[in-house]
Coordinates of N, CA and C and ligand atoms in Angstrom, one line a residue:
M148 N -17.8 25.1 89.9 CA -16.6 24.2 90.2 C -16.8 22.9 89.5
I149 N -15.7 22.3 89.1 CA -15.8 21.0 88.5 C -15.9 19.9 89.6
E150 N -16.6 18.9 89.2 CA -16.8 17.8 90.2 C -15.5 17.1 90.4
P151 N -15.1 16.9 91.7 CA -13.7 16.4 92.0 C -13.3 15.1 91.4
E152 N -14.2 14.1 91.5 CA -13.9 12.8 90.9 C -13.7 12.9 89.4
E153 N -14.6 13.7 88.8 CA -14.5 13.9 87.3 C -13.1 14.6 87.0
F154 N -12.7 15.5 87.9 CA -11.4 16.2 87.6 C -10.3 15.3 87.8
L155 N -10.3 14.4 88.8 CA -9.2 13.5 89.0 C -9.1 12.5 87.8
N156 N -10.3 12.1 87.3 CA -10.3 11.2 86.2 C -9.8 11.9 84.9
F157 N -10.1 13.2 84.8 CA -9.6 13.9 83.7 C -8.1 14.0 83.8
L158 N -7.5 14.3 84.9 CA -6.0 14.3 85.1 C -5.4 13.0 84.7
K159 N -6.1 11.9 85.1 CA -5.6 10.6 84.9 C -5.7 10.2 83.4
S160 N -6.6 10.8 82.7 CA -6.8 10.5 81.3 C -5.8 11.1 80.4
R161 N -5.1 12.1 80.8 CA -4.2 12.8 79.9 C -3.0 11.9 79.5
R162 N -2.6 12.0 78.3 CA -1.5 11.2 77.8 C -0.6 12.2 77.0
S163 N 0.7 11.8 77.0 CA 1.6 12.5 76.0 C 1.3 12.0 74.6
I164 N 1.1 13.0 73.7 CA 0.7 12.7 72.3 C 1.9 13.0 71.4
R165 N 2.2 12.0 70.6 CA 3.4 12.2 69.7 C 3.1 12.0 68.2
A166 N 1.8 12.0 67.9 CA 1.4 11.8 66.5 C 0.2 12.7 66.3
F167 N 0.2 13.5 65.3 CA -0.8 14.5 65.1 C -1.5 14.4 63.7
Q168 N -2.8 14.8 63.6 CA -3.5 14.8 62.3 C -3.1 16.1 61.6
D169 N -3.2 16.1 60.3 CA -3.0 17.3 59.5 C -4.2 18.1 59.5
K170 N -4.5 18.7 60.7 CA -5.8 19.5 60.8 C -5.5 20.6 61.8
S171 N -5.9 21.8 61.4 CA -5.5 23.0 62.2 C -6.4 23.2 63.4
V172 N -5.8 23.7 64.4 CA -6.5 24.0 65.7 C -7.2 25.4 65.6
P173 N -8.5 25.5 65.8 CA -9.1 26.8 65.7 C -8.6 27.9 66.6
E174 N -8.6 29.1 66.1 CA -8.1 30.3 66.8 C -8.6 30.3 68.3
N175 N -9.9 30.1 68.5 CA -10.4 30.3 69.9 C -9.8 29.3 70.8
E176 N -9.5 28.1 70.3 CA -8.9 27.0 71.1 C -7.5 27.3 71.5
I177 N -6.8 27.9 70.5 CA -5.4 28.3 70.8 C -5.4 29.4 71.8
E178 N -6.4 30.3 71.7 CA -6.5 31.4 72.7 C -6.8 30.8 74.1
M179 N -7.6 29.8 74.2 CA -7.9 29.2 75.5 C -6.6 28.6 76.1
I180 N -5.8 27.9 75.3 CA -4.6 27.3 75.7 C -3.6 28.5 76.3
L181 N -3.6 29.6 75.5 CA -2.8 30.7 76.0 C -3.3 31.3 77.3
E182 N -4.6 31.4 77.3 CA -5.3 31.9 78.6 C -4.9 31.1 79.8
A183 N -5.0 29.7 79.5 CA -4.6 28.8 80.6 C -3.2 29.1 81.1
G184 N -2.3 29.4 80.1 CA -0.9 29.8 80.5 C -0.9 31.1 81.3
R185 N -1.7 32.0 80.8 CA -1.7 33.4 81.4 C -2.2 33.3 82.9
W186 N -3.1 32.4 83.2 CA -3.7 32.3 84.5 C -2.9 31.4 85.5
T187 N -1.7 31.0 85.1 CA -0.9 30.2 85.9 C -0.4 31.0 87.2
P188 N -0.4 30.4 88.3 CA 0.2 31.1 89.5 C 1.7 31.3 89.3
S189 N 2.2 32.3 89.9 CA 3.7 32.6 89.8 C 4.2 33.2 91.1
A190 N 5.4 33.1 91.4 CA 5.9 33.6 92.7 C 5.8 35.1 92.7
S191 N 5.2 35.7 93.7 CA 4.9 37.1 93.8 C 4.1 37.6 92.7
N192 N 3.4 36.8 92.0 CA 2.6 37.1 90.8 C 3.5 37.9 89.8
R193 N 4.7 37.5 89.6 CA 5.6 38.3 88.7 C 5.4 37.9 87.2
Q194 N 4.8 36.7 87.0 CA 4.4 36.3 85.6 C 5.6 36.4 84.7
P195 N 6.7 35.7 85.0 CA 8.0 35.9 84.3 C 8.0 35.1 83.0
W196 N 7.1 35.4 82.1 CA 7.0 34.5 80.9 C 6.5 35.3 79.6
R197 N 6.8 34.7 78.5 CA 6.3 35.1 77.2 C 6.0 33.8 76.5
F198 N 5.0 33.8 75.6 CA 4.7 32.6 74.8 C 4.8 33.0 73.3
I199 N 5.5 32.1 72.6 CA 5.7 32.3 71.2 C 4.9 31.2 70.5
V200 N 3.9 31.7 69.7 CA 3.0 30.7 69.0 C 3.7 30.5 67.6
I201 N 3.9 29.3 67.3 CA 4.6 28.9 66.0 C 3.7 28.1 65.2
R202 N 3.2 28.7 64.1 CA 2.4 28.0 63.1 C 3.1 27.8 61.8
N203 N 4.2 28.6 61.6 CA 4.9 28.5 60.4 C 5.6 27.1 60.3
K204 N 5.3 26.4 59.2 CA 5.8 25.0 59.0 C 7.3 24.9 58.9
D205 N 7.9 26.0 58.3 CA 9.4 26.0 58.2 C 10.0 26.0 59.6
I206 N 9.4 26.9 60.4 CA 10.0 27.0 61.8 C 9.7 25.7 62.6
L207 N 8.5 25.1 62.4 CA 8.2 23.9 63.1 C 9.2 22.8 62.7
N208 N 9.5 22.7 61.4 CA 10.5 21.8 60.9 C 11.9 22.0 61.4
K209 N 12.2 23.3 61.5 CA 13.6 23.6 62.0 C 13.7 23.2 63.5
I210 N 12.7 23.5 64.2 CA 12.7 23.1 65.7 C 12.8 21.6 65.8
A211 N 11.9 20.9 65.0 CA 11.9 19.4 65.0 C 13.3 18.9 64.8
R212 N 14.1 19.5 63.9 CA 15.4 19.0 63.6 C 16.4 19.2 64.7
V213 N 16.1 20.1 65.7 CA 17.1 20.3 66.8 C 16.6 19.6 68.1
T214 N 15.6 18.7 67.9 CA 15.2 17.9 69.0 C 15.9 16.5 68.9
G215 N 15.8 15.8 70.0 CA 16.2 14.4 70.0 C 14.9 13.6 69.7
Y216 N 14.2 13.3 70.8 CA 13.0 12.6 70.7 C 11.9 13.7 70.8
G217 N 11.7 14.4 69.6 CA 10.7 15.5 69.6 C 10.4 15.8 68.1
W218 N 10.9 15.0 67.2 CA 10.7 15.2 65.8 C 9.2 15.4 65.4
F219 N 8.3 14.8 66.3 CA 6.9 14.9 66.0 C 6.4 16.4 66.0
I220 N 7.2 17.3 66.5 CA 6.8 18.7 66.4 C 6.5 19.1 65.0
A221 N 7.2 18.5 64.1 CA 7.0 18.8 62.6 C 5.6 18.5 62.2
E222 N 4.9 17.5 62.8 CA 3.6 17.1 62.5 C 2.5 18.0 63.1
A223 N 2.9 18.8 64.1 CA 1.9 19.5 64.9 C 1.3 20.6 64.1
S224 N 0.1 21.0 64.5 CA -0.6 22.1 63.8 C 0.0 23.4 64.3
L225 N 0.5 23.4 65.5 CA 1.2 24.6 66.0 C 2.1 24.1 67.2
A226 N 3.0 25.0 67.6 CA 3.7 24.8 68.8 C 3.8 26.1 69.6
I227 N 3.9 26.0 70.9 CA 4.1 27.2 71.7 C 5.4 27.1 72.5
A228 N 6.3 28.0 72.2 CA 7.5 28.1 73.0 C 7.2 28.8 74.3
I229 N 7.6 28.2 75.4 CA 7.4 28.9 76.7 C 8.7 29.4 77.1
V230 N 8.7 30.8 77.3 CA 10.0 31.5 77.5 C 9.9 32.2 78.8
G231 N 10.9 31.9 79.7 CA 11.0 32.5 81.0 C 11.7 33.9 80.9
K232 N 11.3 34.9 81.6 CA 12.0 36.2 81.6 C 12.8 36.1 82.9
I233 N 14.1 35.9 82.7 CA 15.0 35.6 83.8 C 15.0 36.8 84.8
K234 N 15.2 38.0 84.3 CA 15.4 39.1 85.3 C 14.1 39.5 86.0
T235 N 12.9 39.1 85.4 CA 11.7 39.4 86.1 C 11.5 38.6 87.3
S236 N 12.1 37.4 87.4 CA 11.9 36.6 88.6 C 13.1 35.6 88.7
P237 N 14.3 36.1 89.0 CA 15.5 35.3 88.9 C 15.5 34.0 89.6
K238 N 14.7 33.9 90.8 CA 14.7 32.7 91.5 C 13.7 31.7 91.0
W239 N 12.6 32.2 90.4 CA 11.5 31.3 90.2 C 11.1 31.1 88.7
Y240 N 11.8 31.7 87.8 CA 11.3 31.6 86.4 C 11.2 30.2 85.9
I241 N 12.0 29.3 86.3 CA 11.9 27.9 85.8 C 10.7 27.2 86.4
I242 N 10.4 27.4 87.7 CA 9.3 26.8 88.3 C 8.0 27.4 87.7
D243 N 8.0 28.7 87.6 CA 6.7 29.4 87.1 C 6.4 29.0 85.7
T244 N 7.4 28.9 84.9 CA 7.1 28.5 83.5 C 6.8 27.0 83.4
S245 N 7.4 26.2 84.3 CA 7.0 24.8 84.3 C 5.5 24.6 84.6
L246 N 5.1 25.4 85.5 CA 3.6 25.4 85.9 C 2.8 25.8 84.7
V247 N 3.3 26.8 84.0 CA 2.6 27.3 82.7 C 2.4 26.1 81.8
S248 N 3.5 25.3 81.6 CA 3.4 24.2 80.7 C 2.3 23.2 81.1
M249 N 2.2 23.0 82.4 CA 1.1 22.0 82.8 C -0.3 22.6 82.6
N250 N -0.4 23.8 82.9 CA -1.8 24.5 82.6 C -2.1 24.3 81.2
M251 N -1.2 24.6 80.3 CA -1.4 24.6 78.9 C -1.8 23.2 78.4
M252 N -1.0 22.2 79.0 CA -1.2 20.8 78.5 C -2.6 20.3 79.0
L253 N -3.0 20.7 80.2 CA -4.3 20.3 80.6 C -5.5 21.0 79.9
M254 N -5.3 22.3 79.6 CA -6.3 23.0 78.8 C -6.5 22.3 77.5
A255 N -5.3 22.0 76.8 CA -5.4 21.4 75.5 C -6.1 20.0 75.6
W256 N -5.8 19.3 76.6 CA -6.4 17.9 76.8 C -7.9 18.0 76.9
S257 N -8.4 19.1 77.6 CA -9.8 19.2 77.8 C -10.5 19.6 76.5
L258 N -9.7 20.1 75.5 CA -10.2 20.4 74.2 C -10.1 19.2 73.2
G259 N -9.5 18.1 73.7 CA -9.2 17.0 72.7 C -8.0 17.2 71.9
I260 N -7.1 18.1 72.4 CA -5.9 18.5 71.6 C -4.7 17.8 72.4
G261 N -3.9 17.1 71.7 CA -2.8 16.5 72.3 C -1.5 17.3 72.3
T262 N -0.6 17.0 73.3 CA 0.7 17.7 73.3 C 1.6 16.8 74.1
C263 N 2.9 17.2 74.1 CA 3.9 16.4 74.8 C 5.0 17.3 75.2
W264 N 5.4 17.2 76.4 CA 6.5 18.0 77.0 C 7.8 17.5 76.3
I265 N 8.6 18.5 75.7 CA 9.8 18.0 75.0 C 11.0 18.6 75.8
G266 N 11.7 17.7 76.4 CA 13.0 18.0 77.1 C 14.2 17.8 76.2
S267 N 14.0 16.9 75.3 CA 15.1 16.4 74.5 C 15.2 17.4 73.3
I268 N 15.8 18.6 73.6 CA 15.9 19.6 72.5 C 17.2 20.3 72.8
N269 N 17.9 20.7 71.7 CA 19.1 21.4 71.8 C 18.7 22.9 72.0
K270 N 18.8 23.3 73.2 CA 18.2 24.7 73.5 C 19.0 25.8 72.9
E271 N 20.3 25.6 72.7 CA 21.1 26.7 72.1 C 20.6 26.9 70.6
K272 N 20.5 25.8 69.9 CA 20.0 25.8 68.5 C 18.6 26.4 68.5
A273 N 17.7 25.9 69.4 CA 16.3 26.3 69.3 C 16.2 27.8 69.6
R274 N 17.1 28.3 70.6 CA 17.0 29.7 70.9 C 17.4 30.6 69.7
K275 N 18.3 30.1 68.9 CA 18.7 30.8 67.7 C 17.5 30.9 66.7
I276 N 16.9 29.7 66.5 CA 15.8 29.7 65.6 C 14.7 30.6 66.0
L277 N 14.4 30.7 67.4 CA 13.4 31.5 67.9 C 13.8 33.0 68.1
E278 N 15.1 33.2 67.9 CA 15.6 34.6 68.0 C 15.5 35.1 69.4
L279 N 15.8 34.3 70.4 CA 15.7 34.7 71.8 C 16.8 35.6 72.3
G280 N 16.6 36.4 73.3 CA 17.7 37.3 73.8 C 18.3 36.7 75.1
N281 N 19.2 37.5 75.6 CA 19.9 37.1 76.8 C 19.0 36.9 78.0
N282 N 18.0 37.6 78.1 CA 17.0 37.6 79.3 C 16.0 36.5 79.1
D283 N 16.1 35.8 78.0 CA 15.0 34.8 77.7 C 15.5 33.4 78.0
Y284 N 14.8 32.6 78.8 CA 15.1 31.2 79.1 C 14.1 30.4 78.3
L285 N 14.6 29.5 77.5 CA 13.6 28.6 76.8 C 13.4 27.4 77.6
L286 N 12.1 27.3 78.1 CA 11.7 26.1 79.0 C 11.6 24.9 78.1
T287 N 10.6 25.1 77.1 CA 10.4 24.0 76.2 C 9.5 24.5 75.0
V288 N 9.4 23.7 74.0 CA 8.4 24.0 72.9 C 7.4 22.9 72.9
L289 N 6.2 23.3 73.2 CA 5.1 22.3 73.3 C 4.4 22.2 71.9
P290 N 4.3 21.0 71.3 CA 3.5 20.9 70.1 C 2.1 20.7 70.4
F291 N 1.2 21.1 69.6 CA -0.3 20.9 69.8 C -0.9 20.5 68.5
G292 N -1.8 19.5 68.6 CA -2.5 19.1 67.4 C -3.5 18.0 67.8
Y293 N -4.4 17.7 66.9 CA -5.4 16.6 67.1 C -4.7 15.3 67.0
I294 N -5.1 14.4 67.8 CA -4.5 13.1 68.0 C -4.6 12.2 66.8
R295 N -3.5 11.7 66.3 CA -3.6 10.7 65.2 C -3.3 9.3 65.7
G296 N -4.1 8.4 65.4 CA -3.8 7.0 65.7 C -4.2 6.5 67.1
G297 N -5.2 7.3 67.7 CA -5.7 6.8 69.0 C -4.9 7.3 70.2
I298 N -5.6 7.2 71.3 CA -5.0 7.7 72.6 C -4.2 6.5 73.1
P299 N -2.9 6.8 73.4 CA -2.0 5.8 74.0 C -2.5 5.2 75.3
E300 N -2.1 4.0 75.6 CA -2.4 3.4 76.9 C -1.8 4.2 78.0
P301 N -2.4 4.1 79.2 CA -1.7 4.8 80.3 C -0.3 4.4 80.6
T302 N 0.5 5.3 81.0 CA 1.9 4.9 81.4 C 1.8 4.6 82.9
Y303 N 2.9 3.9 83.3 CA 2.9 3.4 84.7 C 3.1 4.5 85.7
R304 N 2.4 4.4 86.8 CA 2.7 5.3 88.0 C 3.0 4.5 89.2
N305 N 4.0 4.8 90.0 CA 4.2 4.2 91.2 C 3.0 4.3 92.1
P306 N 2.7 3.3 92.9 CA 1.5 3.4 93.7 C 1.8 4.3 94.9
L307 N 0.7 4.8 95.4 CA 0.8 5.8 96.5 C 1.6 5.2 97.7
N308 N 1.4 3.9 98.0 CA 2.1 3.4 99.2 C 3.6 3.4 99.0
K309 N 4.1 3.6 97.8 CA 5.5 3.7 97.5 C 6.1 5.1 97.6
I310 N 5.2 6.1 97.4 CA 5.6 7.5 97.3 C 5.1 8.4 98.4
V311 N 4.3 7.9 99.2 CA 3.7 8.7 100.3 C 4.1 8.2 101.6
K312 N 4.5 9.1 102.5 CA 4.8 8.7 103.9 C 4.0 9.6 104.8
E313 N 3.6 9.1 105.9 CA 2.9 9.9 106.9 C 3.7 10.0 108.1
I314 N 3.8 11.2 108.6 CA 4.6 11.4 109.9 C 3.8 12.1 110.9
Ligands
LIG287 C1 10.4 17.4 81.8 C2 9.8 16.4 80.8 C3 10.6 16.1 79.7 C4 10.1 15.3 78.7 N1 10.8 15.1 77.5 C5 10.2 14.4 76.6 C6 10.9 14.3 75.3 O1 11.9 14.9 75.0 N2 10.3 13.6 74.3 C7 9.1 12.9 74.5 O2 8.7 12.2 73.6 N3 8.5 12.9 75.7 C8 9.0 13.7 76.7 N4 8.3 13.8 77.9 C9 7.1 13.1 78.1 C10 7.2 11.9 79.1 O3 7.9 10.9 78.5 C11 5.8 11.4 79.6 O4 5.2 12.5 80.3 C12 5.9 10.3 80.5 O5 6.4 9.1 79.9 C13 4.5 9.9 81.1 O6 3.6 9.7 80.1 P1 2.2 10.5 80.0 O7 2.6 11.9 79.8 O8 1.5 9.9 78.8 O9 1.5 10.2 81.2 C14 8.8 14.6 78.9 C15 8.1 14.9 80.1 C16 8.6 15.8 81.0 C17 7.7 16.1 82.2

């Protein structure tokens, strides 16, 4: 087991990364990120997800163009589209796939690979580019790559005394 304080510091050290080096991520590290996704908990263990690995630069560019604040996908070495299978778990597919995204982001960070959750994306257009079907819910497309230009400063978090109440 990982030492708790070390783990908390690791969680605190993660940043959203929006600039990537032109350097590819090795196969075994991509596999570890996918494995972290595969081992995500899900309601009734239904695992309502599929992952699409995008390394093709044309597709990365096309996806980048249908984002708002997500153009940096075009710089990434790869991206992974996290797709929920709606019928497999109609009540939970969004929550389950959201957890997948966190597992993948943390795995990547432990490898020194940056990523950023992209909500600012035209999902209808992205769905077409990815050729998704009716049963497919596109959660997000996470870019992955080595960090260019240094690790950003920490972003603000509300203090515990503002967000925690004891009853
Ligand atoms: C649901 C969600 C949607 C987000 N959408 C975007 C986005 O479209 N573009 C972007 O650059 N960052 C996006 N982010 C990243 C947040 O801006 C970032 O996590 C937040 O500012 C805290 O910074 P940190 O991740 O470095 O701690 C998103 C994050 C989440 C969780």
